[in-house]
Amino acid sequence: MVESKRNEKAGQQQQARAKEVEVTMRDGKFSGLTKRNEDYLFHLDKALTEKNYDPEQKEQVLNEMYQELKEKQKQGIVATKLYGTVTEKAELIINGPKKSEAPTELPKFWILALDNGLIMFIMFCIMYTLLGVFSPRQADVSGGWITLLATSTIAGVGLAFFYRSMLSARKEKGKKRWIKTLLITLELILIWIVAFGIISFIPVSINRTMEPIVYAILAGLGYLVRRYLKKKYNFRSV
């Protein structure tokens, strides 16, 4: 019984010593690393050489990884966990990180219109707040609630149309592209002018101007609504 316990204890001590000396020296290049980490750098070195990677850059990369692994392995971290497989790391070193492709398609039209409409609504509310505080007469002329809603809606729909048209125009080349862009811009400006002209005929008694504090509150509410919808429908900048 006693002899069995002694043998078991001796075996445990032997395993502990084996772990302490689990470092190898393949030509001394990666000395001080655990066997698994040393093997990883050895095979990575071989993979980069086979792919004709620049020798100087290769040595620099391997040396940086070597120094990092010497520190990280004290925490029990192995190379595969830190860098992925040898093949993956070799591809990353040679080709660099993959570039995320820019979106080629815009969100749905109504999402674009809603997002831009809310942005314009917030901006107009802020503008009317400032006008109401610093220039009340000007606010009485241009800050009616119908004006606010109409211009925000027109701007939202117009910008959604503009972004979609511009995406189509990008596929064109040379003068045709610039002419199409110019025509789209002029169309939107014309619609904006006509809309303001029509709104100006609405009596002030109907298109009433609100107090600056009301516009400030509406700006805050508009911001909260857009923030909520941005999370729900994944609005993104265009």
PDB file of C-alpha atoms in Angstrom:
ATOM      1  CA  MET A   1       0.000   0.000   0.000  1.00  0.00           C
ATOM      2  CA  VAL A   2       2.803   2.379   1.037  1.00  0.00           C
ATOM      3  CA  GLU A   3       4.858   1.317  -1.980  1.00  0.00           C
ATOM      4  CA  SER A   4       1.916   2.052  -4.289  1.00  0.00           C
ATOM      5  CA  LYS A   5       1.541   5.569  -2.897  1.00  0.00           C
ATOM      6  CA  ARG A   6       5.262   6.188  -3.335  1.00  0.00           C
ATOM      7  CA  ASN A   7       5.119   5.091  -6.972  1.00  0.00           C
ATOM      8  CA  GLU A   8       2.085   7.297  -7.585  1.00  0.00           C
ATOM      9  CA  LYS A   9       3.804  10.301  -6.011  1.00  0.00           C
ATOM     10  CA  ALA A  10       6.972   9.651  -8.019  1.00  0.00           C
ATOM     11  CA  GLY A  11       4.902   9.513 -11.213  1.00  0.00           C
ATOM     12  CA  GLN A  12       3.248  12.840 -10.427  1.00  0.00           C
ATOM     13  CA  GLN A  13       6.621  14.456  -9.749  1.00  0.00           C
ATOM     14  CA  GLN A  14       7.940  13.096 -13.035  1.00  0.00           C
ATOM     15  CA  GLN A  15       4.973  14.561 -14.938  1.00  0.00           C
ATOM     16  CA  ALA A  16       5.461  17.930 -13.241  1.00  0.00           C
ATOM     17  CA  ARG A  17       9.161  17.974 -14.224  1.00  0.00           C
ATOM     18  CA  ALA A  18       8.207  17.033 -17.786  1.00  0.00           C
ATOM     19  CA  LYS A  19       5.889  20.023 -17.996  1.00  0.00           C
ATOM     20  CA  GLU A  20       8.593  22.340 -16.651  1.00  0.00           C
ATOM     21  CA  VAL A  21      11.059  21.236 -19.325  1.00  0.00           C
ATOM     22  CA  GLU A  22       8.565  21.100 -22.187  1.00  0.00           C
ATOM     23  CA  VAL A  23      10.802  23.330 -24.242  1.00  0.00           C
ATOM     24  CA  THR A  24      12.798  22.206 -27.229  1.00  0.00           C
ATOM     25  CA  MET A  25      15.560  23.722 -29.318  1.00  0.00           C
ATOM     26  CA  ARG A  26      15.312  23.143 -33.038  1.00  0.00           C
ATOM     27  CA  ASP A  27      18.676  24.625 -34.051  1.00  0.00           C
ATOM     28  CA  GLY A  28      18.174  27.078 -31.195  1.00  0.00           C
ATOM     29  CA  LYS A  29      15.931  29.280 -33.361  1.00  0.00           C
ATOM     30  CA  PHE A  30      12.853  29.188 -31.152  1.00  0.00           C
ATOM     31  CA  SER A  31      14.434  28.166 -27.869  1.00  0.00           C
ATOM     32  CA  GLY A  32      12.425  28.780 -24.741  1.00  0.00           C
ATOM     33  CA  LEU A  33       9.073  27.935 -26.297  1.00  0.00           C
ATOM     34  CA  THR A  34       6.918  24.945 -25.451  1.00  0.00           C
ATOM     35  CA  LYS A  35       7.068  22.113 -27.939  1.00  0.00           C
ATOM     36  CA  ARG A  36       3.652  22.968 -29.412  1.00  0.00           C
ATOM     37  CA  ASN A  37       4.515  26.640 -29.854  1.00  0.00           C
ATOM     38  CA  GLU A  38       7.928  25.845 -31.300  1.00  0.00           C
ATOM     39  CA  ASP A  39       6.383  23.406 -33.780  1.00  0.00           C
ATOM     40  CA  TYR A  40       3.862  26.068 -34.775  1.00  0.00           C
ATOM     41  CA  LEU A  41       6.571  28.624 -35.650  1.00  0.00           C
ATOM     42  CA  PHE A  42       8.666  25.953 -37.349  1.00  0.00           C
ATOM     43  CA  HIS A  43       5.809  24.976 -39.657  1.00  0.00           C
ATOM     44  CA  LEU A  44       4.828  28.615 -40.211  1.00  0.00           C
ATOM     45  CA  ASP A  45       8.415  29.370 -41.199  1.00  0.00           C
ATOM     46  CA  LYS A  46       8.302  26.465 -43.635  1.00  0.00           C
ATOM     47  CA  ALA A  47       4.929  27.553 -45.081  1.00  0.00           C
ATOM     48  CA  LEU A  48       6.112  31.125 -45.687  1.00  0.00           C
ATOM     49  CA  THR A  49       9.305  29.875 -47.329  1.00  0.00           C
ATOM     50  CA  GLU A  50       7.319  27.596 -49.663  1.00  0.00           C
ATOM     51  CA  LYS A  51       5.177  30.576 -50.701  1.00  0.00           C
ATOM     52  CA  ASN A  52       8.342  32.616 -51.491  1.00  0.00           C
ATOM     53  CA  TYR A  53       7.542  35.223 -48.846  1.00  0.00           C
ATOM     54  CA  ASP A  54      10.216  37.916 -48.461  1.00  0.00           C
ATOM     55  CA  PRO A  55      12.940  36.440 -46.177  1.00  0.00           C
ATOM     56  CA  GLU A  56      13.600  39.672 -44.262  1.00  0.00           C
ATOM     57  CA  GLN A  57       9.928  40.317 -43.608  1.00  0.00           C
ATOM     58  CA  LYS A  58       9.466  36.674 -42.669  1.00  0.00           C
ATOM     59  CA  GLU A  59      12.213  36.843 -40.043  1.00  0.00           C
ATOM     60  CA  GLN A  60      10.754  40.045 -38.630  1.00  0.00           C
ATOM     61  CA  VAL A  61       7.255  38.557 -38.350  1.00  0.00           C
ATOM     62  CA  LEU A  62       8.496  35.308 -36.822  1.00  0.00           C
ATOM     63  CA  ASN A  63      10.660  37.166 -34.312  1.00  0.00           C
ATOM     64  CA  GLU A  64       7.688  39.302 -33.209  1.00  0.00           C
ATOM     65  CA  MET A  65       5.529  36.201 -32.817  1.00  0.00           C
ATOM     66  CA  TYR A  66       8.352  34.431 -30.978  1.00  0.00           C
ATOM     67  CA  GLN A  67       8.660  37.223 -28.432  1.00  0.00           C
ATOM     68  CA  GLU A  68       4.895  37.381 -27.982  1.00  0.00           C
ATOM     69  CA  LEU A  69       4.565  33.630 -27.502  1.00  0.00           C
ATOM     70  CA  LYS A  70       7.319  33.571 -24.870  1.00  0.00           C
ATOM     71  CA  GLU A  71       5.180  35.894 -22.774  1.00  0.00           C
ATOM     72  CA  LYS A  72       1.762  34.462 -23.601  1.00  0.00           C
ATOM     73  CA  GLN A  73       2.702  30.839 -22.951  1.00  0.00           C
ATOM     74  CA  LYS A  74       3.318  31.716 -19.300  1.00  0.00           C
ATOM     75  CA  GLN A  75      -0.452  32.148 -19.116  1.00  0.00           C
ATOM     76  CA  GLY A  76      -1.017  28.770 -20.752  1.00  0.00           C
ATOM     77  CA  ILE A  77      -1.868  30.267 -24.159  1.00  0.00           C
ATOM     78  CA  VAL A  78      -0.827  28.248 -27.214  1.00  0.00           C
ATOM     79  CA  ALA A  79      -0.055  29.539 -30.699  1.00  0.00           C
ATOM     80  CA  THR A  80      -3.112  28.024 -32.380  1.00  0.00           C
ATOM     81  CA  LYS A  81      -5.408  29.770 -29.933  1.00  0.00           C
ATOM     82  CA  LEU A  82      -3.600  33.074 -30.434  1.00  0.00           C
ATOM     83  CA  TYR A  83      -3.113  33.004 -34.216  1.00  0.00           C
ATOM     84  CA  GLY A  84      -5.369  30.289 -35.626  1.00  0.00           C
ATOM     85  CA  THR A  85      -4.011  27.480 -37.799  1.00  0.00           C
ATOM     86  CA  VAL A  86      -0.641  27.721 -39.533  1.00  0.00           C
ATOM     87  CA  THR A  87      -2.364  27.950 -42.932  1.00  0.00           C
ATOM     88  CA  GLU A  88      -4.654  30.757 -41.772  1.00  0.00           C
ATOM     89  CA  LYS A  89      -1.792  32.728 -40.237  1.00  0.00           C
ATOM     90  CA  ALA A  90       0.387  32.298 -43.324  1.00  0.00           C
ATOM     91  CA  GLU A  91      -2.424  33.625 -45.559  1.00  0.00           C
ATOM     92  CA  LEU A  92      -2.957  36.557 -43.211  1.00  0.00           C
ATOM     93  CA  ILE A  93       0.745  37.455 -43.232  1.00  0.00           C
ATOM     94  CA  ILE A  94       1.034  37.221 -47.018  1.00  0.00           C
ATOM     95  CA  ASN A  95      -2.269  38.789 -48.087  1.00  0.00           C
ATOM     96  CA  GLY A  96      -3.107  40.941 -45.056  1.00  0.00           C
ATOM     97  CA  PRO A  97      -6.558  41.168 -43.446  1.00  0.00           C
ATOM     98  CA  LYS A  98      -9.518  40.794 -45.756  1.00  0.00           C
ATOM     99  CA  LYS A  99     -11.067  44.110 -46.693  1.00  0.00           C
ATOM    100  CA  SER A 100     -14.762  44.381 -46.019  1.00  0.00           C
ATOM    101  CA  GLU A 101     -16.572  45.087 -49.251  1.00  0.00           C
ATOM    102  CA  ALA A 102     -18.477  48.351 -49.435  1.00  0.00           C
ATOM    103  CA  PRO A 103     -22.216  47.843 -49.708  1.00  0.00           C
ATOM    104  CA  THR A 104     -23.337  47.989 -53.330  1.00  0.00           C
ATOM    105  CA  GLU A 105     -27.032  48.158 -52.515  1.00  0.00           C
ATOM    106  CA  LEU A 106     -28.929  50.780 -50.566  1.00  0.00           C
ATOM    107  CA  PRO A 107     -31.574  50.043 -47.938  1.00  0.00           C
ATOM    108  CA  LYS A 108     -35.214  49.902 -49.008  1.00  0.00           C
ATOM    109  CA  PHE A 109     -36.655  53.157 -50.328  1.00  0.00           C
ATOM    110  CA  TRP A 110     -39.050  53.706 -47.424  1.00  0.00           C
ATOM    111  CA  ILE A 111     -36.274  53.144 -44.870  1.00  0.00           C
ATOM    112  CA  LEU A 112     -34.081  55.697 -46.639  1.00  0.00           C
ATOM    113  CA  ALA A 113     -36.975  58.165 -46.812  1.00  0.00           C
ATOM    114  CA  LEU A 114     -37.882  57.671 -43.139  1.00  0.00           C
ATOM    115  CA  ASP A 115     -34.296  57.995 -41.951  1.00  0.00           C
ATOM    116  CA  ASN A 116     -33.558  61.142 -43.946  1.00  0.00           C
ATOM    117  CA  GLY A 117     -36.972  62.603 -43.165  1.00  0.00           C
ATOM    118  CA  LEU A 118     -36.309  62.257 -39.434  1.00  0.00           C
ATOM    119  CA  ILE A 119     -32.862  63.809 -39.819  1.00  0.00           C
ATOM    120  CA  MET A 120     -34.352  66.814 -41.614  1.00  0.00           C
ATOM    121  CA  PHE A 121     -37.204  67.031 -39.073  1.00  0.00           C
ATOM    122  CA  ILE A 122     -34.662  67.242 -36.224  1.00  0.00           C
ATOM    123  CA  MET A 123     -32.581  69.845 -38.084  1.00  0.00           C
ATOM    124  CA  PHE A 124     -35.614  72.017 -38.908  1.00  0.00           C
ATOM    125  CA  CYS A 125     -36.832  71.805 -35.292  1.00  0.00           C
ATOM    126  CA  ILE A 126     -33.437  72.984 -34.068  1.00  0.00           C
ATOM    127  CA  MET A 127     -33.411  75.787 -36.664  1.00  0.00           C
ATOM    128  CA  TYR A 128     -36.933  76.945 -35.718  1.00  0.00           C
ATOM    129  CA  THR A 129     -35.987  76.831 -32.037  1.00  0.00           C
ATOM    130  CA  LEU A 130     -33.070  79.164 -32.664  1.00  0.00           C
ATOM    131  CA  LEU A 131     -35.154  81.417 -34.914  1.00  0.00           C
ATOM    132  CA  GLY A 132     -37.859  81.612 -32.269  1.00  0.00           C
ATOM    133  CA  VAL A 133     -35.341  82.667 -29.636  1.00  0.00           C
ATOM    134  CA  PHE A 134     -33.166  85.054 -31.642  1.00  0.00           C
ATOM    135  CA  SER A 135     -35.423  86.127 -34.532  1.00  0.00           C
ATOM    136  CA  PRO A 136     -39.127  85.695 -33.665  1.00  0.00           C
ATOM    137  CA  ARG A 137     -40.364  87.587 -36.734  1.00  0.00           C
ATOM    138  CA  GLN A 138     -38.493  85.305 -39.118  1.00  0.00           C
ATOM    139  CA  ALA A 139     -39.824  82.280 -37.265  1.00  0.00           C
ATOM    140  CA  ASP A 140     -43.396  83.533 -37.711  1.00  0.00           C
ATOM    141  CA  VAL A 141     -42.840  83.674 -41.469  1.00  0.00           C
ATOM    142  CA  SER A 142     -41.170  80.268 -42.020  1.00  0.00           C
ATOM    143  CA  GLY A 143     -41.729  78.117 -38.939  1.00  0.00           C
ATOM    144  CA  GLY A 144     -45.314  76.848 -39.200  1.00  0.00           C
ATOM    145  CA  TRP A 145     -46.110  73.255 -38.242  1.00  0.00           C
ATOM    146  CA  ILE A 146     -47.329  72.436 -41.755  1.00  0.00           C
ATOM    147  CA  THR A 147     -44.088  73.820 -43.160  1.00  0.00           C
ATOM    148  CA  LEU A 148     -42.119  71.635 -40.750  1.00  0.00           C
ATOM    149  CA  LEU A 149     -43.936  68.416 -41.650  1.00  0.00           C
ATOM    150  CA  ALA A 150     -44.093  69.117 -45.383  1.00  0.00           C
ATOM    151  CA  THR A 151     -40.424  70.065 -45.771  1.00  0.00           C
ATOM    152  CA  SER A 152     -39.248  67.114 -43.661  1.00  0.00           C
ATOM    153  CA  THR A 153     -41.355  64.695 -45.717  1.00  0.00           C
ATOM    154  CA  ILE A 154     -40.287  66.169 -49.062  1.00  0.00           C
ATOM    155  CA  ALA A 155     -36.643  66.196 -47.993  1.00  0.00           C
ATOM    156  CA  GLY A 156     -36.792  62.575 -46.792  1.00  0.00           C
ATOM    157  CA  VAL A 157     -38.417  61.278 -49.972  1.00  0.00           C
ATOM    158  CA  GLY A 158     -36.258  63.506 -52.170  1.00  0.00           C
ATOM    159  CA  LEU A 159     -32.988  62.389 -50.595  1.00  0.00           C
ATOM    160  CA  ALA A 160     -34.022  58.727 -50.797  1.00  0.00           C
ATOM    161  CA  PHE A 161     -34.701  59.214 -54.494  1.00  0.00           C
ATOM    162  CA  PHE A 162     -31.412  61.115 -54.871  1.00  0.00           C
ATOM    163  CA  TYR A 163     -29.310  58.363 -53.260  1.00  0.00           C
ATOM    164  CA  ARG A 164     -30.921  55.649 -55.365  1.00  0.00           C
ATOM    165  CA  SER A 165     -30.480  57.693 -58.527  1.00  0.00           C
ATOM    166  CA  MET A 166     -26.847  58.397 -57.666  1.00  0.00           C
ATOM    167  CA  LEU A 167     -26.180  54.692 -57.162  1.00  0.00           C
ATOM    168  CA  SER A 168     -27.508  54.106 -60.663  1.00  0.00           C
ATOM    169  CA  ALA A 169     -25.476  57.038 -62.014  1.00  0.00           C
ATOM    170  CA  ARG A 170     -22.253  55.579 -60.634  1.00  0.00           C
ATOM    171  CA  LYS A 171     -22.483  52.822 -63.200  1.00  0.00           C
ATOM    172  CA  GLU A 172     -22.361  55.392 -65.983  1.00  0.00           C
ATOM    173  CA  LYS A 173     -19.071  56.736 -67.318  1.00  0.00           C
ATOM    174  CA  GLY A 174     -17.748  60.094 -68.480  1.00  0.00           C
ATOM    175  CA  LYS A 175     -20.030  63.014 -69.334  1.00  0.00           C
ATOM    176  CA  LYS A 176     -23.176  60.902 -69.208  1.00  0.00           C
ATOM    177  CA  ARG A 177     -22.633  60.296 -65.500  1.00  0.00           C
ATOM    178  CA  TRP A 178     -22.136  63.988 -64.691  1.00  0.00           C
ATOM    179  CA  ILE A 179     -25.116  65.072 -66.792  1.00  0.00           C
ATOM    180  CA  LYS A 180     -27.357  62.545 -65.045  1.00  0.00           C
ATOM    181  CA  THR A 181     -26.155  63.717 -61.622  1.00  0.00           C
ATOM    182  CA  LEU A 182     -26.748  67.359 -62.526  1.00  0.00           C
ATOM    183  CA  LEU A 183     -30.264  66.647 -63.809  1.00  0.00           C
ATOM    184  CA  ILE A 184     -31.187  64.745 -60.654  1.00  0.00           C
ATOM    185  CA  THR A 185     -29.936  67.605 -58.468  1.00  0.00           C
ATOM    186  CA  LEU A 186     -31.845  70.226 -60.482  1.00  0.00           C
ATOM    187  CA  GLU A 187     -35.043  68.173 -60.311  1.00  0.00           C
ATOM    188  CA  LEU A 188     -34.849  67.997 -56.532  1.00  0.00           C
ATOM    189  CA  ILE A 189     -34.157  71.723 -56.209  1.00  0.00           C
ATOM    190  CA  LEU A 190     -37.140  72.497 -58.458  1.00  0.00           C
ATOM    191  CA  ILE A 191     -39.447  70.242 -56.414  1.00  0.00           C
ATOM    192  CA  TRP A 192     -38.240  71.943 -53.230  1.00  0.00           C
ATOM    193  CA  ILE A 193     -38.953  75.430 -54.620  1.00  0.00           C
ATOM    194  CA  VAL A 194     -42.419  74.454 -55.869  1.00  0.00           C
ATOM    195  CA  ALA A 195     -43.265  72.854 -52.512  1.00  0.00           C
ATOM    196  CA  PHE A 196     -42.268  75.987 -50.601  1.00  0.00           C
ATOM    197  CA  GLY A 197     -44.265  78.115 -53.038  1.00  0.00           C
ATOM    198  CA  ILE A 198     -47.407  76.055 -52.447  1.00  0.00           C
ATOM    199  CA  ILE A 199     -46.955  76.059 -48.658  1.00  0.00           C
ATOM    200  CA  SER A 200     -46.598  79.865 -48.643  1.00  0.00           C
ATOM    201  CA  PHE A 201     -50.257  80.152 -49.770  1.00  0.00           C
ATOM    202  CA  ILE A 202     -51.502  78.375 -46.628  1.00  0.00           C
ATOM    203  CA  PRO A 203     -52.932  80.975 -44.203  1.00  0.00           C
ATOM    204  CA  VAL A 204     -50.872  81.681 -41.100  1.00  0.00           C
ATOM    205  CA  SER A 205     -53.983  80.997 -39.008  1.00  0.00           C
ATOM    206  CA  ILE A 206     -53.728  77.345 -40.134  1.00  0.00           C
ATOM    207  CA  ASN A 207     -49.971  77.019 -40.539  1.00  0.00           C
ATOM    208  CA  ARG A 208     -49.269  78.352 -37.072  1.00  0.00           C
ATOM    209  CA  THR A 209     -45.827  78.861 -35.608  1.00  0.00           C
ATOM    210  CA  MET A 210     -45.174  77.073 -32.329  1.00  0.00           C
ATOM    211  CA  GLU A 211     -43.185  78.251 -29.336  1.00  0.00           C
ATOM    212  CA  PRO A 212     -39.393  77.623 -29.378  1.00  0.00           C
ATOM    213  CA  ILE A 213     -39.707  75.202 -26.459  1.00  0.00           C
ATOM    214  CA  VAL A 214     -42.154  73.084 -28.477  1.00  0.00           C
ATOM    215  CA  TYR A 215     -39.707  72.830 -31.371  1.00  0.00           C
ATOM    216  CA  ALA A 216     -36.926  71.920 -28.918  1.00  0.00           C
ATOM    217  CA  ILE A 217     -39.069  69.123 -27.452  1.00  0.00           C
ATOM    218  CA  LEU A 218     -39.964  67.877 -30.940  1.00  0.00           C
ATOM    219  CA  ALA A 219     -36.260  67.821 -31.868  1.00  0.00           C
ATOM    220  CA  GLY A 220     -35.551  65.653 -28.814  1.00  0.00           C
ATOM    221  CA  LEU A 221     -38.465  63.324 -29.579  1.00  0.00           C
ATOM    222  CA  GLY A 222     -37.371  63.067 -33.212  1.00  0.00           C
ATOM    223  CA  TYR A 223     -33.874  62.068 -32.083  1.00  0.00           C
ATOM    224  CA  LEU A 224     -35.226  59.349 -29.764  1.00  0.00           C
ATOM    225  CA  VAL A 225     -37.561  57.995 -32.454  1.00  0.00           C
ATOM    226  CA  ARG A 226     -34.742  57.849 -35.005  1.00  0.00           C
ATOM    227  CA  ARG A 227     -32.440  56.156 -32.502  1.00  0.00           C
ATOM    228  CA  TYR A 228     -35.071  53.503 -31.815  1.00  0.00           C
ATOM    229  CA  LEU A 229     -35.799  52.922 -35.511  1.00  0.00           C
ATOM    230  CA  LYS A 230     -32.080  52.851 -36.313  1.00  0.00           C
ATOM    231  CA  LYS A 231     -31.676  49.833 -34.014  1.00  0.00           C
ATOM    232  CA  LYS A 232     -34.836  48.181 -35.290  1.00  0.00           C
ATOM    233  CA  TYR A 233     -34.284  48.670 -39.045  1.00  0.00           C
ATOM    234  CA  ASN A 234     -30.484  48.995 -39.070  1.00  0.00           C
ATOM    235  CA  PHE A 235     -30.288  52.485 -40.579  1.00  0.00           C
ATOM    236  CA  ARG A 236     -26.822  53.146 -41.965  1.00  0.00           C
ATOM    237  CA  SER A 237     -25.065  56.156 -43.413  1.00  0.00           C
ATOM    238  CA  VAL A 238     -25.106  56.402 -47.192  1.00  0.00           C
TER     239      VAL A 238
END
